[in-house]
Amino acid sequence: MPADQEGYDALVRTPGRLGALPDDLRTAHALRHTAPLERLCPPPPGAARDVDWAAVEEALSVPLPTDYRRLVETYGGGLFAGTLWLLEPGCPDPYYELVAQAQERLEILQDLWDAGEDRPRELLDPDVRLLPWAFDEGAGHFLYWLVRPGAAPEEWTVILNEGRGPLWEAAPVSCSRYLLDVVSGTSTSFYYSDLDELVDPEERTRFVPNADVLGGDPGSSGH
């Protein structure tokens, strides 16, 4: 991939309109990558979570993708492939909590843009919104959904903001597909295509829940 801004800014293709499908088919389509991920990277015992999604979505003023909700209900928050941290509603540490990070990242990005940093072309439309769902604690990258007006949550795609620079990389996939590609080693992302050089192969298919890293019950103050 060319090491220039245009090279990093992959074109986001618009997926098929899932909203036109019946509810059961739309749900099945949205969840088609979660089962392969669970087989490849099994959730640890006791990881399953109950979440008051209505309260979470009210706090965010937007519904959330079906596959993300399934990931949180199955795994909780925590670390995939030794590198990608799934944000979780209700985590008592705001750094790992979905709603808290949604507000914090908005303020951080707005400050950068006000200071003159260029927005990625995907955000030139003022009605497009960013919503964080995961981050790379080591490199500092943040992964967001591109929330477009009129697009169902299952149609949102992923965009990454690199942690130590101004570049962005968009991917026309769901969050569960993005995680599956990283865990399976099939990611074409500039940032994760050489993960074997950074992460022990045994760690790639291991999920580490918040409780194992942060201590206590990471969802005890959850919604």
PDB file of C-alpha atoms in Angstrom:
ATOM      1  CA  MET A   1       0.000   0.000   0.000  1.00  0.00           C
ATOM      2  CA  PRO A   2       1.481   3.418  -0.904  1.00  0.00           C
ATOM      3  CA  ALA A   3       2.773   5.394   2.042  1.00  0.00           C
ATOM      4  CA  ASP A   4       0.782   8.519   1.234  1.00  0.00           C
ATOM      5  CA  GLN A   5      -2.543   9.851   2.447  1.00  0.00           C
ATOM      6  CA  GLU A   6      -4.464   8.724  -0.620  1.00  0.00           C
ATOM      7  CA  GLY A   7      -3.025   5.224  -0.325  1.00  0.00           C
ATOM      8  CA  TYR A   8      -4.130   4.882   3.264  1.00  0.00           C
ATOM      9  CA  ASP A   9      -7.610   6.241   2.606  1.00  0.00           C
ATOM     10  CA  ALA A  10      -9.235   3.136   1.138  1.00  0.00           C
ATOM     11  CA  LEU A  11     -12.482   3.776  -0.686  1.00  0.00           C
ATOM     12  CA  VAL A  12     -15.510   2.683   1.315  1.00  0.00           C
ATOM     13  CA  ARG A  13     -17.884   0.719  -0.867  1.00  0.00           C
ATOM     14  CA  THR A  14     -21.557   0.751   0.036  1.00  0.00           C
ATOM     15  CA  PRO A  15     -22.752  -2.760   1.017  1.00  0.00           C
ATOM     16  CA  GLY A  16     -26.045  -4.165  -0.174  1.00  0.00           C
ATOM     17  CA  ARG A  17     -29.082  -2.639   1.475  1.00  0.00           C
ATOM     18  CA  LEU A  18     -29.718  -4.913   4.423  1.00  0.00           C
ATOM     19  CA  GLY A  19     -32.723  -2.839   5.384  1.00  0.00           C
ATOM     20  CA  ALA A  20     -34.615  -4.346   2.477  1.00  0.00           C
ATOM     21  CA  LEU A  21     -34.291  -7.866   3.897  1.00  0.00           C
ATOM     22  CA  PRO A  22     -36.816  -9.494   6.257  1.00  0.00           C
ATOM     23  CA  ASP A  23     -35.819  -9.215   9.924  1.00  0.00           C
ATOM     24  CA  ASP A  24     -34.638 -12.814  10.308  1.00  0.00           C
ATOM     25  CA  LEU A  25     -32.530 -12.718   7.134  1.00  0.00           C
ATOM     26  CA  ARG A  26     -31.086  -9.332   8.039  1.00  0.00           C
ATOM     27  CA  THR A  27     -30.075 -10.656  11.463  1.00  0.00           C
ATOM     28  CA  ALA A  28     -28.523 -13.797   9.983  1.00  0.00           C
ATOM     29  CA  HIS A  29     -26.607 -11.703   7.456  1.00  0.00           C
ATOM     30  CA  ALA A  30     -25.331  -9.372  10.175  1.00  0.00           C
ATOM     31  CA  LEU A  31     -24.170 -12.279  12.367  1.00  0.00           C
ATOM     32  CA  ARG A  32     -22.519 -14.398   9.687  1.00  0.00           C
ATOM     33  CA  HIS A  33     -18.993 -13.612  10.964  1.00  0.00           C
ATOM     34  CA  THR A  34     -19.605 -14.005  14.700  1.00  0.00           C
ATOM     35  CA  ALA A  35     -19.872 -17.826  14.717  1.00  0.00           C
ATOM     36  CA  PRO A  36     -16.588 -18.321  12.775  1.00  0.00           C
ATOM     37  CA  LEU A  37     -14.906 -15.897  15.180  1.00  0.00           C
ATOM     38  CA  GLU A  38     -16.204 -17.829  18.196  1.00  0.00           C
ATOM     39  CA  ARG A  39     -14.913 -21.091  16.737  1.00  0.00           C
ATOM     40  CA  LEU A  40     -11.489 -19.637  16.011  1.00  0.00           C
ATOM     41  CA  CYS A  41     -11.267 -17.588  19.204  1.00  0.00           C
ATOM     42  CA  PRO A  42     -13.515 -19.226  21.832  1.00  0.00           C
ATOM     43  CA  PRO A  43     -14.957 -16.951  24.513  1.00  0.00           C
ATOM     44  CA  PRO A  44     -13.665 -17.933  27.963  1.00  0.00           C
ATOM     45  CA  PRO A  45     -16.044 -19.468  30.525  1.00  0.00           C
ATOM     46  CA  GLY A  46     -18.158 -16.875  32.280  1.00  0.00           C
ATOM     47  CA  ALA A  47     -17.551 -14.207  29.660  1.00  0.00           C
ATOM     48  CA  ALA A  48     -21.207 -13.911  28.609  1.00  0.00           C
ATOM     49  CA  ARG A  49     -22.847 -10.600  29.546  1.00  0.00           C
ATOM     50  CA  ASP A  50     -26.338  -9.209  29.935  1.00  0.00           C
ATOM     51  CA  VAL A  51     -26.608  -5.646  28.655  1.00  0.00           C
ATOM     52  CA  ASP A  52     -29.462  -3.150  28.742  1.00  0.00           C
ATOM     53  CA  TRP A  53     -29.038  -2.171  25.118  1.00  0.00           C
ATOM     54  CA  ALA A  54     -31.956   0.246  25.181  1.00  0.00           C
ATOM     55  CA  ALA A  55     -30.178   2.325  27.832  1.00  0.00           C
ATOM     56  CA  VAL A  56     -26.855   2.168  25.980  1.00  0.00           C
ATOM     57  CA  GLU A  57     -28.400   3.195  22.681  1.00  0.00           C
ATOM     58  CA  GLU A  58     -30.322   6.008  24.352  1.00  0.00           C
ATOM     59  CA  ALA A  59     -27.053   7.334  25.796  1.00  0.00           C
ATOM     60  CA  LEU A  60     -25.442   7.194  22.339  1.00  0.00           C
ATOM     61  CA  SER A  61     -28.542   8.475  20.515  1.00  0.00           C
ATOM     62  CA  VAL A  62     -28.128   5.736  17.926  1.00  0.00           C
ATOM     63  CA  PRO A  63     -28.895   1.995  17.634  1.00  0.00           C
ATOM     64  CA  LEU A  64     -25.916  -0.354  17.552  1.00  0.00           C
ATOM     65  CA  PRO A  65     -25.058  -3.105  15.046  1.00  0.00           C
ATOM     66  CA  THR A  66     -26.413  -6.566  15.771  1.00  0.00           C
ATOM     67  CA  ASP A  67     -23.006  -8.194  15.467  1.00  0.00           C
ATOM     68  CA  TYR A  68     -21.431  -5.816  17.990  1.00  0.00           C
ATOM     69  CA  ARG A  69     -24.182  -6.568  20.486  1.00  0.00           C
ATOM     70  CA  ARG A  70     -23.604 -10.291  19.979  1.00  0.00           C
ATOM     71  CA  LEU A  71     -19.857  -9.849  20.504  1.00  0.00           C
ATOM     72  CA  VAL A  72     -20.369  -8.045  23.819  1.00  0.00           C
ATOM     73  CA  GLU A  73     -23.005 -10.521  24.991  1.00  0.00           C
ATOM     74  CA  THR A  74     -20.683 -13.414  24.124  1.00  0.00           C
ATOM     75  CA  TYR A  75     -17.256 -12.090  25.098  1.00  0.00           C
ATOM     76  CA  GLY A  76     -17.763  -8.933  27.117  1.00  0.00           C
ATOM     77  CA  GLY A  77     -15.080  -6.299  26.703  1.00  0.00           C
ATOM     78  CA  GLY A  78     -11.479  -7.342  26.323  1.00  0.00           C
ATOM     79  CA  LEU A  79      -8.519  -8.052  24.097  1.00  0.00           C
ATOM     80  CA  PHE A  80      -8.582  -9.894  20.769  1.00  0.00           C
ATOM     81  CA  ALA A  81      -5.424 -11.208  19.106  1.00  0.00           C
ATOM     82  CA  GLY A  82      -3.211  -9.588  21.694  1.00  0.00           C
ATOM     83  CA  THR A  83      -3.851  -6.183  20.212  1.00  0.00           C
ATOM     84  CA  LEU A  84      -7.466  -5.080  19.605  1.00  0.00           C
ATOM     85  CA  TRP A  85      -9.502  -4.057  22.632  1.00  0.00           C
ATOM     86  CA  LEU A  86     -13.276  -4.308  22.264  1.00  0.00           C
ATOM     87  CA  LEU A  87     -15.006  -1.434  24.061  1.00  0.00           C
ATOM     88  CA  GLU A  88     -17.791  -2.526  26.394  1.00  0.00           C
ATOM     89  CA  PRO A  89     -20.829  -0.684  27.751  1.00  0.00           C
ATOM     90  CA  GLY A  90     -20.720  -0.448  31.522  1.00  0.00           C
ATOM     91  CA  CYS A  91     -17.017  -1.041  32.098  1.00  0.00           C
ATOM     92  CA  PRO A  92     -16.104   0.890  35.288  1.00  0.00           C
ATOM     93  CA  ASP A  93     -12.859   2.075  33.672  1.00  0.00           C
ATOM     94  CA  PRO A  94     -13.940   4.849  31.259  1.00  0.00           C
ATOM     95  CA  TYR A  95     -10.953   4.181  29.008  1.00  0.00           C
ATOM     96  CA  TYR A  96     -12.527   0.848  28.023  1.00  0.00           C
ATOM     97  CA  GLU A  97     -16.178   1.914  28.188  1.00  0.00           C
ATOM     98  CA  LEU A  98     -18.147   2.443  24.993  1.00  0.00           C
ATOM     99  CA  VAL A  99     -20.270   5.469  25.924  1.00  0.00           C
ATOM    100  CA  ALA A 100     -17.428   7.287  27.690  1.00  0.00           C
ATOM    101  CA  GLN A 101     -15.086   6.765  24.750  1.00  0.00           C
ATOM    102  CA  ALA A 102     -17.722   7.930  22.270  1.00  0.00           C
ATOM    103  CA  GLN A 103     -17.742  11.334  23.971  1.00  0.00           C
ATOM    104  CA  GLU A 104     -14.009  11.497  24.647  1.00  0.00           C
ATOM    105  CA  ARG A 105     -12.969  10.599  21.103  1.00  0.00           C
ATOM    106  CA  LEU A 106     -15.396  13.134  19.642  1.00  0.00           C
ATOM    107  CA  GLU A 107     -13.780  15.874  21.718  1.00  0.00           C
ATOM    108  CA  ILE A 108     -10.234  14.736  20.868  1.00  0.00           C
ATOM    109  CA  LEU A 109     -10.882  14.576  17.141  1.00  0.00           C
ATOM    110  CA  GLN A 110     -12.695  17.906  17.103  1.00  0.00           C
ATOM    111  CA  ASP A 111      -9.714  19.542  18.827  1.00  0.00           C
ATOM    112  CA  LEU A 112      -7.369  18.066  16.189  1.00  0.00           C
ATOM    113  CA  TRP A 113      -9.539  19.258  13.327  1.00  0.00           C
ATOM    114  CA  ASP A 114      -9.922  22.705  14.887  1.00  0.00           C
ATOM    115  CA  ALA A 115      -6.116  22.838  15.083  1.00  0.00           C
ATOM    116  CA  GLY A 116      -5.863  22.243  11.337  1.00  0.00           C
ATOM    117  CA  GLU A 117      -5.486  18.476  10.936  1.00  0.00           C
ATOM    118  CA  ASP A 118      -7.227  17.258   7.788  1.00  0.00           C
ATOM    119  CA  ARG A 119     -10.390  15.221   8.064  1.00  0.00           C
ATOM    120  CA  PRO A 120     -10.492  11.981   6.060  1.00  0.00           C
ATOM    121  CA  ARG A 121     -12.567  12.359   2.918  1.00  0.00           C
ATOM    122  CA  GLU A 122     -15.174   9.948   4.352  1.00  0.00           C
ATOM    123  CA  LEU A 123     -16.027  12.654   6.919  1.00  0.00           C
ATOM    124  CA  LEU A 124     -16.370  15.610   4.599  1.00  0.00           C
ATOM    125  CA  ASP A 125     -20.128  15.084   4.742  1.00  0.00           C
ATOM    126  CA  PRO A 126     -21.116  16.928   7.955  1.00  0.00           C
ATOM    127  CA  ASP A 127     -23.909  14.411   8.586  1.00  0.00           C
ATOM    128  CA  VAL A 128     -21.513  11.463   8.826  1.00  0.00           C
ATOM    129  CA  ARG A 129     -20.680  10.528  12.408  1.00  0.00           C
ATOM    130  CA  LEU A 130     -17.871   8.507  13.988  1.00  0.00           C
ATOM    131  CA  LEU A 131     -18.534   6.061  16.812  1.00  0.00           C
ATOM    132  CA  PRO A 132     -15.592   4.168  18.372  1.00  0.00           C
ATOM    133  CA  TRP A 133     -15.910   0.439  19.062  1.00  0.00           C
ATOM    134  CA  ALA A 134     -12.326  -0.788  19.590  1.00  0.00           C
ATOM    135  CA  PHE A 135      -8.739   0.410  19.877  1.00  0.00           C
ATOM    136  CA  ASP A 136      -5.185  -0.883  19.691  1.00  0.00           C
ATOM    137  CA  GLU A 137      -3.679  -0.135  23.083  1.00  0.00           C
ATOM    138  CA  GLY A 138      -0.107  -0.740  21.939  1.00  0.00           C
ATOM    139  CA  ALA A 139      -0.133   1.345  18.762  1.00  0.00           C
ATOM    140  CA  GLY A 140      -2.891   3.709  19.813  1.00  0.00           C
ATOM    141  CA  HIS A 141      -5.060   3.163  16.731  1.00  0.00           C
ATOM    142  CA  PHE A 142      -8.795   3.709  17.199  1.00  0.00           C
ATOM    143  CA  LEU A 143     -11.417   1.846  15.214  1.00  0.00           C
ATOM    144  CA  TYR A 144     -14.699   3.590  14.479  1.00  0.00           C
ATOM    145  CA  TRP A 145     -17.943   2.910  12.724  1.00  0.00           C
ATOM    146  CA  LEU A 146     -18.834   5.296   9.924  1.00  0.00           C
ATOM    147  CA  VAL A 147     -22.395   6.219  10.844  1.00  0.00           C
ATOM    148  CA  ARG A 148     -24.104   7.521   7.718  1.00  0.00           C
ATOM    149  CA  PRO A 149     -27.551   9.133   7.552  1.00  0.00           C
ATOM    150  CA  GLY A 150     -30.174   6.635   6.468  1.00  0.00           C
ATOM    151  CA  ALA A 151     -27.850   3.620   6.798  1.00  0.00           C
ATOM    152  CA  ALA A 152     -28.904   0.794   9.110  1.00  0.00           C
ATOM    153  CA  PRO A 153     -26.343  -0.101  11.811  1.00  0.00           C
ATOM    154  CA  GLU A 154     -25.704  -3.404   9.998  1.00  0.00           C
ATOM    155  CA  GLU A 155     -24.537  -1.358   7.004  1.00  0.00           C
ATOM    156  CA  TRP A 156     -21.944   0.656   8.927  1.00  0.00           C
ATOM    157  CA  THR A 157     -18.346   0.085   7.926  1.00  0.00           C
ATOM    158  CA  VAL A 158     -15.076   0.464   9.805  1.00  0.00           C
ATOM    159  CA  ILE A 159     -12.497   3.236   9.654  1.00  0.00           C
ATOM    160  CA  LEU A 160      -9.204   3.261  11.575  1.00  0.00           C
ATOM    161  CA  ASN A 161      -7.376   6.352  12.789  1.00  0.00           C
ATOM    162  CA  GLU A 162      -3.720   5.616  13.368  1.00  0.00           C
ATOM    163  CA  GLY A 163      -2.471   6.282  16.847  1.00  0.00           C
ATOM    164  CA  ARG A 164       0.706   8.212  16.127  1.00  0.00           C
ATOM    165  CA  GLY A 165      -0.156  10.121  13.009  1.00  0.00           C
ATOM    166  CA  PRO A 166      -2.922  11.794  11.010  1.00  0.00           C
ATOM    167  CA  LEU A 167      -3.685   8.946   8.615  1.00  0.00           C
ATOM    168  CA  TRP A 168      -6.941   7.020   8.267  1.00  0.00           C
ATOM    169  CA  GLU A 169      -7.736   3.645   6.706  1.00  0.00           C
ATOM    170  CA  ALA A 170     -11.293   2.662   5.788  1.00  0.00           C
ATOM    171  CA  ALA A 171     -12.572  -0.892   5.350  1.00  0.00           C
ATOM    172  CA  PRO A 172     -15.975  -1.820   3.856  1.00  0.00           C
ATOM    173  CA  VAL A 173     -16.670  -4.483   6.496  1.00  0.00           C
ATOM    174  CA  SER A 174     -18.550  -4.927   9.777  1.00  0.00           C
ATOM    175  CA  CYS A 175     -16.783  -4.914  13.144  1.00  0.00           C
ATOM    176  CA  SER A 176     -17.121  -8.703  13.513  1.00  0.00           C
ATOM    177  CA  ARG A 177     -15.631  -9.266  10.058  1.00  0.00           C
ATOM    178  CA  TYR A 178     -12.782  -6.896  10.899  1.00  0.00           C
ATOM    179  CA  LEU A 179     -11.993  -8.830  14.085  1.00  0.00           C
ATOM    180  CA  LEU A 180     -12.283 -12.171  12.309  1.00  0.00           C
ATOM    181  CA  ASP A 181      -9.807 -11.068   9.654  1.00  0.00           C
ATOM    182  CA  VAL A 182      -7.295  -9.904  12.256  1.00  0.00           C
ATOM    183  CA  VAL A 183      -7.644 -13.028  14.392  1.00  0.00           C
ATOM    184  CA  SER A 184      -7.454 -15.385  11.390  1.00  0.00           C
ATOM    185  CA  GLY A 185      -4.476 -13.599   9.871  1.00  0.00           C
ATOM    186  CA  THR A 186      -6.321 -12.701   6.669  1.00  0.00           C
ATOM    187  CA  SER A 187      -6.528  -8.956   7.257  1.00  0.00           C
ATOM    188  CA  THR A 188      -5.468  -6.790   4.333  1.00  0.00           C
ATOM    189  CA  SER A 189      -5.132  -3.731   6.555  1.00  0.00           C
ATOM    190  CA  PHE A 190      -1.793  -1.960   6.350  1.00  0.00           C
ATOM    191  CA  TYR A 191      -1.762  -1.993  10.143  1.00  0.00           C
ATOM    192  CA  TYR A 192      -2.578  -5.678  10.731  1.00  0.00           C
ATOM    193  CA  SER A 193      -1.335  -7.581   7.692  1.00  0.00           C
ATOM    194  CA  ASP A 194       1.962  -8.394   9.473  1.00  0.00           C
ATOM    195  CA  LEU A 195       0.565  -9.110  12.942  1.00  0.00           C
ATOM    196  CA  ASP A 196       2.632 -12.290  13.273  1.00  0.00           C
ATOM    197  CA  GLU A 197       5.697 -10.089  13.647  1.00  0.00           C
ATOM    198  CA  LEU A 198       4.139  -8.341  16.636  1.00  0.00           C
ATOM    199  CA  VAL A 199       1.946 -10.936  18.371  1.00  0.00           C
ATOM    200  CA  ASP A 200       2.785 -14.455  19.504  1.00  0.00           C
ATOM    201  CA  PRO A 201       0.841 -16.919  17.300  1.00  0.00           C
ATOM    202  CA  GLU A 202      -0.725 -18.476  20.406  1.00  0.00           C
ATOM    203  CA  GLU A 203      -2.082 -15.065  21.434  1.00  0.00           C
ATOM    204  CA  ARG A 204      -3.736 -14.441  18.074  1.00  0.00           C
ATOM    205  CA  THR A 205      -6.630 -16.805  18.780  1.00  0.00           C
ATOM    206  CA  ARG A 206      -6.961 -16.005  22.487  1.00  0.00           C
ATOM    207  CA  PHE A 207      -9.467 -13.553  23.938  1.00  0.00           C
ATOM    208  CA  VAL A 208      -8.531 -11.913  27.242  1.00  0.00           C
ATOM    209  CA  PRO A 209     -11.567 -10.472  29.097  1.00  0.00           C
ATOM    210  CA  ASN A 210     -11.485  -7.178  30.939  1.00  0.00           C
ATOM    211  CA  ALA A 211     -11.647  -8.974  34.290  1.00  0.00           C
ATOM    212  CA  ASP A 212      -8.310 -10.686  33.624  1.00  0.00           C
ATOM    213  CA  VAL A 213      -6.590  -7.406  32.777  1.00  0.00           C
ATOM    214  CA  LEU A 214      -8.373  -4.781  34.834  1.00  0.00           C
ATOM    215  CA  GLY A 215      -9.287  -6.949  37.823  1.00  0.00           C
ATOM    216  CA  GLY A 216     -12.642  -7.327  39.538  1.00  0.00           C
ATOM    217  CA  ASP A 217     -15.887  -7.520  37.615  1.00  0.00           C
ATOM    218  CA  PRO A 218     -15.540  -5.155  34.635  1.00  0.00           C
ATOM    219  CA  GLY A 219     -19.272  -5.167  34.038  1.00  0.00           C
ATOM    220  CA  SER A 220     -20.437  -4.689  37.601  1.00  0.00           C
ATOM    221  CA  SER A 221     -21.519  -1.122  36.981  1.00  0.00           C
ATOM    222  CA  GLY A 222     -22.975  -1.969  33.605  1.00  0.00           C
ATOM    223  CA  HIS A 223     -26.356  -0.946  32.230  1.00  0.00           C
TER     224      HIS A 223
END
